[in-house]
mmCIF file of C-alpha atoms in Angstrom:
data_model
loop_
_atom_site.group_PDB
_atom_site.id
_atom_site.type_symbol
_atom_site.label_atom_id
_atom_site.label_comp_id
_atom_site.label_asym_id
_atom_site.label_seq_id
_atom_site.Cartn_x
_atom_site.Cartn_y
_atom_site.Cartn_z
ATOM 1 C CA ASP A 205 1.116 -10.949 -11.108
ATOM 2 C CA ILE A 206 0.462 -12.783 -7.736
ATOM 3 C CA GLN A 207 -3.326 -12.488 -7.662
ATOM 4 C CA MET A 208 -4.385 -11.993 -4.008
ATOM 5 C CA THR A 209 -8.201 -13.111 -2.987
ATOM 6 C CA GLN A 210 -9.412 -12.211 0.129
ATOM 7 C CA SER A 211 -13.146 -13.503 1.792
ATOM 8 C CA PRO A 212 -15.164 -12.075 2.926
ATOM 9 C CA SER A 213 -15.520 -9.036 1.219
ATOM 10 C CA THR A 214 -18.125 -7.556 4.074
ATOM 11 C CA GLN A 215 -18.336 -8.608 7.169
ATOM 12 C CA SER A 216 -21.107 -7.499 9.553
ATOM 13 C CA ALA A 217 -19.695 -7.824 13.016
ATOM 14 C CA SER A 218 -20.445 -5.834 16.538
ATOM 15 C CA GLU A 219 -18.720 -4.341 19.197
ATOM 16 C CA GLY A 220 -16.761 -7.345 21.604
ATOM 17 C CA ASP A 221 -16.942 -10.014 18.392
ATOM 18 C CA ARG A 222 -14.068 -11.872 17.479
ATOM 19 C CA VAL A 223 -13.619 -11.323 13.608
ATOM 20 C CA THR A 224 -11.622 -13.320 11.375
ATOM 21 C CA ILE A 225 -10.279 -12.286 7.279
ATOM 22 C CA THR A 226 -9.021 -14.577 5.095
ATOM 23 C CA CYS A 227 -6.609 -13.972 2.291
ATOM 24 C CA ARG A 228 -5.293 -16.681 -0.279
ATOM 25 C CA ALA A 229 -2.600 -16.044 -2.397
ATOM 26 C CA SER A 230 -2.139 -17.841 -6.040
ATOM 27 C CA GLN A 231 0.954 -18.791 -5.077
ATOM 28 C CA ASN A 232 3.556 -19.455 -2.717
ATOM 29 C CA ILE A 233 4.838 -16.302 -1.392
ATOM 30 C CA ASN A 234 6.388 -18.099 2.170
ATOM 31 C CA ASN A 235 5.893 -14.993 5.257
ATOM 32 C CA TRP A 236 5.411 -11.996 2.811
ATOM 33 C CA LEU A 237 2.059 -11.120 3.310
ATOM 34 C CA ALA A 238 1.062 -7.836 5.171
ATOM 35 C CA TRP A 239 -2.839 -6.395 6.862
ATOM 36 C CA TYR A 240 -3.257 -2.670 7.052
ATOM 37 C CA GLN A 241 -6.413 -1.327 7.360
ATOM 38 C CA GLN A 242 -8.238 1.411 6.087
ATOM 39 C CA LYS A 243 -10.456 4.381 7.179
ATOM 40 C CA PRO A 244 -12.555 6.343 4.168
ATOM 41 C CA GLY A 245 -10.935 9.180 2.997
ATOM 42 C CA LYS A 246 -7.084 8.073 5.158
ATOM 43 C CA ALA A 247 -4.598 6.854 4.396
ATOM 44 C CA PRO A 248 -4.157 2.714 5.156
ATOM 45 C CA LYS A 249 -2.414 1.840 8.171
ATOM 46 C CA LEU A 250 0.551 -1.193 8.170
ATOM 47 C CA LEU A 251 -0.933 -3.555 11.250
ATOM 48 C CA ILE A 252 0.798 -6.734 10.035
ATOM 49 C CA TYR A 253 3.990 -7.633 8.100
ATOM 50 C CA LYS A 254 5.830 -10.893 8.078
ATOM 51 C CA ALA A 255 2.426 -12.462 8.128
ATOM 52 C CA SER A 256 1.944 -12.379 11.637
ATOM 53 C CA SER A 257 4.803 -9.572 13.574
ATOM 54 C CA LEU A 258 2.355 -6.691 15.051
ATOM 55 C CA GLU A 259 3.291 -3.331 13.280
ATOM 56 C CA SER A 260 4.723 -0.958 16.241
ATOM 57 C CA GLY A 261 2.453 1.235 18.266
ATOM 58 C CA VAL A 262 -1.175 -1.404 17.282
ATOM 59 C CA PRO A 263 -3.161 -2.873 19.476
ATOM 60 C CA SER A 264 -2.556 -6.477 20.554
ATOM 61 C CA ARG A 265 -6.170 -7.295 19.669
ATOM 62 C CA PHE A 266 -4.302 -7.588 15.904
ATOM 63 C CA SER A 267 -2.347 -10.789 14.615
ATOM 64 C CA GLY A 268 -2.459 -12.511 11.569
ATOM 65 C CA SER A 269 -0.823 -15.939 11.258
ATOM 66 C CA GLY A 270 -0.398 -18.360 8.161
ATOM 67 C CA PHE A 271 1.824 -19.244 5.800
ATOM 68 C CA GLY A 272 2.630 -20.116 1.451
ATOM 69 C CA THR A 273 -0.691 -19.939 -0.098
ATOM 70 C CA GLN A 274 -3.030 -19.499 3.528
ATOM 71 C CA PHE A 275 -3.216 -16.766 5.579
ATOM 72 C CA THR A 276 -5.321 -14.552 8.747
ATOM 73 C CA LEU A 277 -6.225 -11.774 9.921
ATOM 74 C CA THR A 278 -8.130 -12.014 13.243
ATOM 75 C CA ILE A 279 -8.789 -9.626 15.184
ATOM 76 C CA SER A 280 -10.125 -10.985 18.936
ATOM 77 C CA SER A 281 -12.788 -8.594 20.216
ATOM 78 C CA LEU A 282 -14.053 -5.605 18.190
ATOM 79 C CA GLN A 283 -13.714 -2.087 19.676
ATOM 80 C CA PRO A 284 -15.921 0.495 17.596
ATOM 81 C CA ASP A 285 -12.449 2.223 15.960
ATOM 82 C CA ASP A 286 -11.935 -0.978 14.429
ATOM 83 C CA PHE A 287 -15.243 -0.823 11.924
ATOM 84 C CA ALA A 288 -13.010 0.303 8.721
ATOM 85 C CA THR A 289 -11.353 -1.600 5.371
ATOM 86 C CA TYR A 290 -8.756 -4.167 5.555
ATOM 87 C CA TYR A 291 -6.343 -5.347 2.665
ATOM 88 C CA CYS A 292 -4.031 -8.060 2.702
ATOM 89 C CA GLN A 293 -0.535 -7.110 0.903
ATOM 90 C CA GLN A 294 2.290 -9.581 -0.970
ATOM 91 C CA TYR A 295 5.851 -8.734 -1.223
ATOM 92 C CA SER A 296 7.584 -12.157 -2.624
ATOM 93 C CA THR A 297 8.470 -10.051 -4.947
ATOM 94 C CA TYR A 298 8.673 -6.466 -6.329
ATOM 95 C CA SER A 299 5.715 -6.107 -7.711
ATOM 96 C CA VAL A 300 2.956 -6.229 -5.191
ATOM 97 C CA THR A 301 -0.045 -7.186 -4.478
ATOM 98 C CA PHE A 302 -3.383 -6.311 -2.609
ATOM 99 C CA GLY A 303 -6.497 -8.027 -1.821
ATOM 100 C CA GLN A 304 -9.538 -6.634 -3.434
ATOM 101 C CA GLY A 305 -10.646 -5.538 0.697
ATOM 102 C CA THR A 306 -13.227 -6.581 3.275
ATOM 103 C CA LYS A 307 -15.310 -3.982 5.041
ATOM 104 C CA VAL A 308 -16.453 -4.578 8.403
ATOM 105 C CA ASP A 309 -19.592 -2.576 8.927
ATOM 106 C CA ILE A 310 -22.090 -2.817 11.792
ATOM 107 C CA GLU B 144 8.495 11.473 13.776
ATOM 108 C CA VAL B 145 8.328 9.907 10.189
ATOM 109 C CA GLN B 146 6.469 11.710 7.345
ATOM 110 C CA LEU B 147 5.682 12.323 3.567
ATOM 111 C CA VAL B 148 4.273 14.581 1.895
ATOM 112 C CA GLU B 149 2.386 14.958 -1.078
ATOM 113 C CA SER B 150 1.500 17.250 -3.869
ATOM 114 C CA GLY B 151 1.137 17.929 -6.978
ATOM 115 C CA GLY B 152 -2.510 16.001 -7.509
ATOM 116 C CA GLY B 153 -5.209 18.243 -10.022
ATOM 117 C CA LEU B 154 -7.686 18.438 -12.871
ATOM 118 C CA VAL B 155 -5.958 17.495 -16.158
ATOM 119 C CA GLN B 156 -7.611 16.297 -19.742
ATOM 120 C CA SER B 157 -6.636 12.986 -21.052
ATOM 121 C CA GLY B 158 -3.410 13.209 -23.265
ATOM 122 C CA GLY B 159 -2.035 15.803 -20.598
ATOM 123 C CA SER B 160 0.959 15.585 -18.015
ATOM 124 C CA LEU B 161 1.245 16.088 -13.785
ATOM 125 C CA ARG B 162 4.098 15.834 -11.852
ATOM 126 C CA LEU B 163 3.217 14.238 -8.149
ATOM 127 C CA SER B 164 6.132 15.024 -5.751
ATOM 128 C CA CYS B 165 6.646 13.574 -2.315
ATOM 129 C CA ALA B 166 8.958 15.272 0.922
ATOM 130 C CA GLY B 167 10.306 12.708 3.598
ATOM 131 C CA SER B 168 11.069 13.958 7.167
ATOM 132 C CA GLU B 169 12.957 11.866 10.112
ATOM 133 C CA PHE B 170 13.974 9.540 7.289
ATOM 134 C CA THR B 171 16.020 9.391 4.369
ATOM 135 C CA VAL B 172 14.463 8.246 1.531
ATOM 136 C CA SER B 173 17.194 7.603 -0.240
ATOM 137 C CA SER B 174 18.415 5.433 2.378
ATOM 138 C CA ASP B 175 14.431 3.067 1.784
ATOM 139 C CA TYR B 176 12.263 2.042 -0.484
ATOM 140 C CA MET B 177 9.757 4.763 -1.660
ATOM 141 C CA THR B 178 6.809 3.897 -3.860
ATOM 142 C CA TRP B 179 3.379 4.820 -5.420
ATOM 143 C CA VAL B 180 0.697 3.553 -4.542
ATOM 144 C CA ARG B 181 -2.707 4.264 -6.148
ATOM 145 C CA GLN B 182 -6.374 3.774 -5.165
ATOM 146 C CA ALA B 183 -9.066 4.622 -8.083
ATOM 147 C CA PRO B 184 -12.422 5.892 -6.568
ATOM 148 C CA GLY B 185 -14.263 3.058 -4.402
ATOM 149 C CA LYS B 186 -11.747 1.055 -5.548
ATOM 150 C CA GLY B 187 -8.668 -1.165 -3.620
ATOM 151 C CA LEU B 188 -5.079 0.226 -4.043
ATOM 152 C CA GLU B 189 -2.977 -0.841 -6.812
ATOM 153 C CA TRP B 190 0.775 -0.447 -6.904
ATOM 154 C CA VAL B 191 1.978 1.744 -9.635
ATOM 155 C CA SER B 192 6.367 2.185 -9.756
ATOM 156 C CA VAL B 193 9.230 1.600 -6.746
ATOM 157 C CA ILE B 194 12.396 3.270 -6.268
ATOM 158 C CA TYR B 195 15.436 2.135 -4.107
ATOM 159 C CA GLY B 196 19.207 1.996 -3.680
ATOM 160 C CA GLY B 197 21.532 3.318 -6.348
ATOM 161 C CA GLY B 198 18.173 4.200 -8.323
ATOM 162 C CA ALA B 199 16.828 0.698 -9.803
ATOM 163 C CA THR B 200 13.367 1.623 -10.264
ATOM 164 C CA TYR B 201 10.532 -0.722 -11.487
ATOM 165 C CA TYR B 202 6.460 -0.164 -12.665
ATOM 166 C CA ALA B 203 3.824 -1.758 -12.855
ATOM 167 C CA ASP B 204 2.319 -2.783 -16.574
ATOM 168 C CA SER B 205 -0.570 -0.334 -16.453
ATOM 169 C CA VAL B 206 1.689 2.540 -16.198
ATOM 170 C CA LYS B 207 4.733 1.727 -17.990
ATOM 171 C CA GLY B 208 6.242 3.999 -20.298
ATOM 172 C CA ARG B 209 4.270 6.486 -19.645
ATOM 173 C CA PHE B 210 5.184 7.345 -15.702
ATOM 174 C CA THR B 211 8.909 7.725 -14.480
ATOM 175 C CA ILE B 212 9.940 7.403 -10.607
ATOM 176 C CA SER B 213 12.258 9.547 -9.412
ATOM 177 C CA ARG B 214 13.717 10.797 -6.671
ATOM 178 C CA ASP B 215 16.100 14.246 -5.182
ATOM 179 C CA ASN B 216 18.610 13.900 -2.702
ATOM 180 C CA SER B 217 19.261 17.048 -1.872
ATOM 181 C CA LYS B 218 15.593 17.645 -1.388
ATOM 182 C CA ASN B 219 14.650 14.593 -0.068
ATOM 183 C CA THR B 220 11.555 14.039 -2.098
ATOM 184 C CA VAL B 221 10.738 11.311 -4.654
ATOM 185 C CA TYR B 222 8.807 12.299 -7.545
ATOM 186 C CA LEU B 223 5.771 10.491 -10.160
ATOM 187 C CA GLN B 224 6.177 12.121 -13.351
ATOM 188 C CA MET B 225 2.660 11.176 -15.321
ATOM 189 C CA ASN B 226 2.794 11.925 -19.198
ATOM 190 C CA SER B 227 -0.337 10.263 -21.615
ATOM 191 C CA LEU B 228 -2.457 10.444 -18.546
ATOM 192 C CA ARG B 229 -5.353 7.962 -19.598
ATOM 193 C CA VAL B 230 -9.067 8.776 -17.277
ATOM 194 C CA GLU B 231 -8.675 4.891 -16.091
ATOM 195 C CA ASP B 232 -4.722 6.799 -14.038
ATOM 196 C CA THR B 233 -7.763 8.702 -12.477
ATOM 197 C CA ALA B 234 -7.478 8.257 -8.905
ATOM 198 C CA VAL B 235 -5.864 9.202 -5.473
ATOM 199 C CA TYR B 236 -1.925 8.807 -5.588
ATOM 200 C CA TYR B 237 -0.509 7.866 -2.219
ATOM 201 C CA CYS B 238 3.620 7.860 -1.623
ATOM 202 C CA ALA B 239 4.599 5.355 1.315
ATOM 203 C CA ARG B 240 8.107 4.033 2.495
ATOM 204 C CA ALA B 241 9.144 0.148 3.581
ATOM 205 C CA GLY B 242 11.226 1.084 5.736
ATOM 206 C CA PRO B 243 13.859 -1.679 6.754
ATOM 207 C CA LEU B 244 11.947 -3.767 8.888
ATOM 208 C CA VAL B 245 9.911 -4.470 6.478
ATOM 209 C CA ARG B 246 11.253 -4.907 3.972
ATOM 210 C CA GLY B 247 11.176 -8.479 1.997
ATOM 211 C CA VAL B 248 13.767 -10.822 0.326
ATOM 212 C CA ILE B 249 13.325 -9.197 -3.483
ATOM 213 C CA LYS B 250 15.105 -5.409 -3.888
ATOM 214 C CA GLY B 251 12.593 -3.720 -4.186
ATOM 215 C CA SER B 252 9.932 -5.541 -2.362
ATOM 216 C CA GLY B 253 8.568 -4.331 1.236
ATOM 217 C CA ALA B 254 5.477 -3.656 2.980
ATOM 218 C CA PHE B 255 4.550 0.156 3.749
ATOM 219 C CA ASP B 256 5.335 1.592 7.249
ATOM 220 C CA PHE B 257 4.479 4.774 6.171
ATOM 221 C CA TRP B 258 2.801 6.420 3.908
ATOM 222 C CA GLY B 259 1.776 10.300 2.980
ATOM 223 C CA GLN B 260 -2.239 11.690 3.031
ATOM 224 C CA GLY B 261 -2.262 11.336 -0.143
ATOM 225 C CA THR B 262 -3.296 13.340 -4.009
ATOM 226 C CA MET B 263 -6.105 13.163 -6.482
ATOM 227 C CA VAL B 264 -5.331 12.867 -9.935
ATOM 228 C CA THR B 265 -8.556 13.561 -11.610
ATOM 229 C CA VAL B 266 -7.976 12.350 -16.176
ATOM 230 C CA SER B 267 -10.413 14.051 -17.894
ATOM 231 C CA SER B 268 -12.067 13.059 -21.213
#
């Protein structure tokens, strides 16, 4: 299986901050990379697919970049609703795998 | 709007069985890649199984031979039959869809654009 490694595991930030989360794949996945936001007790929500495509309805302060094995999720100006856990996911194979998650908190 | 509603979770003893259901609305489950993803308490997300197309299926190694994914097109519902349950299968089980815009190049692969609310499965020893 392809291993996905996120960093950091926890990110302390304040409203208005620019936040960057990194995801590294154990092998080349081209741009088959998605990002999700999950809040406690809720299902994950798709933010970004194909590394940089913004899912419909997701605010433009979220952006994704990268190709191959290195990827980044950026929140340009953190809003109160953005405090959550974020996961990356590779889908270059049917056996998709997720990163371990990054919790963004105050 | 697309919706997924899971049911069937509960408390079961180790070695027991459960069948989870995922009912879809406002889309056709047989036209999309339908997946089960689980999340153990306090842990991350783990892919479990996918069904797509004419009924092709894939499973994670951790559940292969014990879990079976299927669907009933007439009910627009996907199922996960879980046998020989283990304590380590305890998790919230989510049903999710990989719609046409978010699929990967490999059949069965994709990002998940819609998720159910999840159903809790607890396996006791």
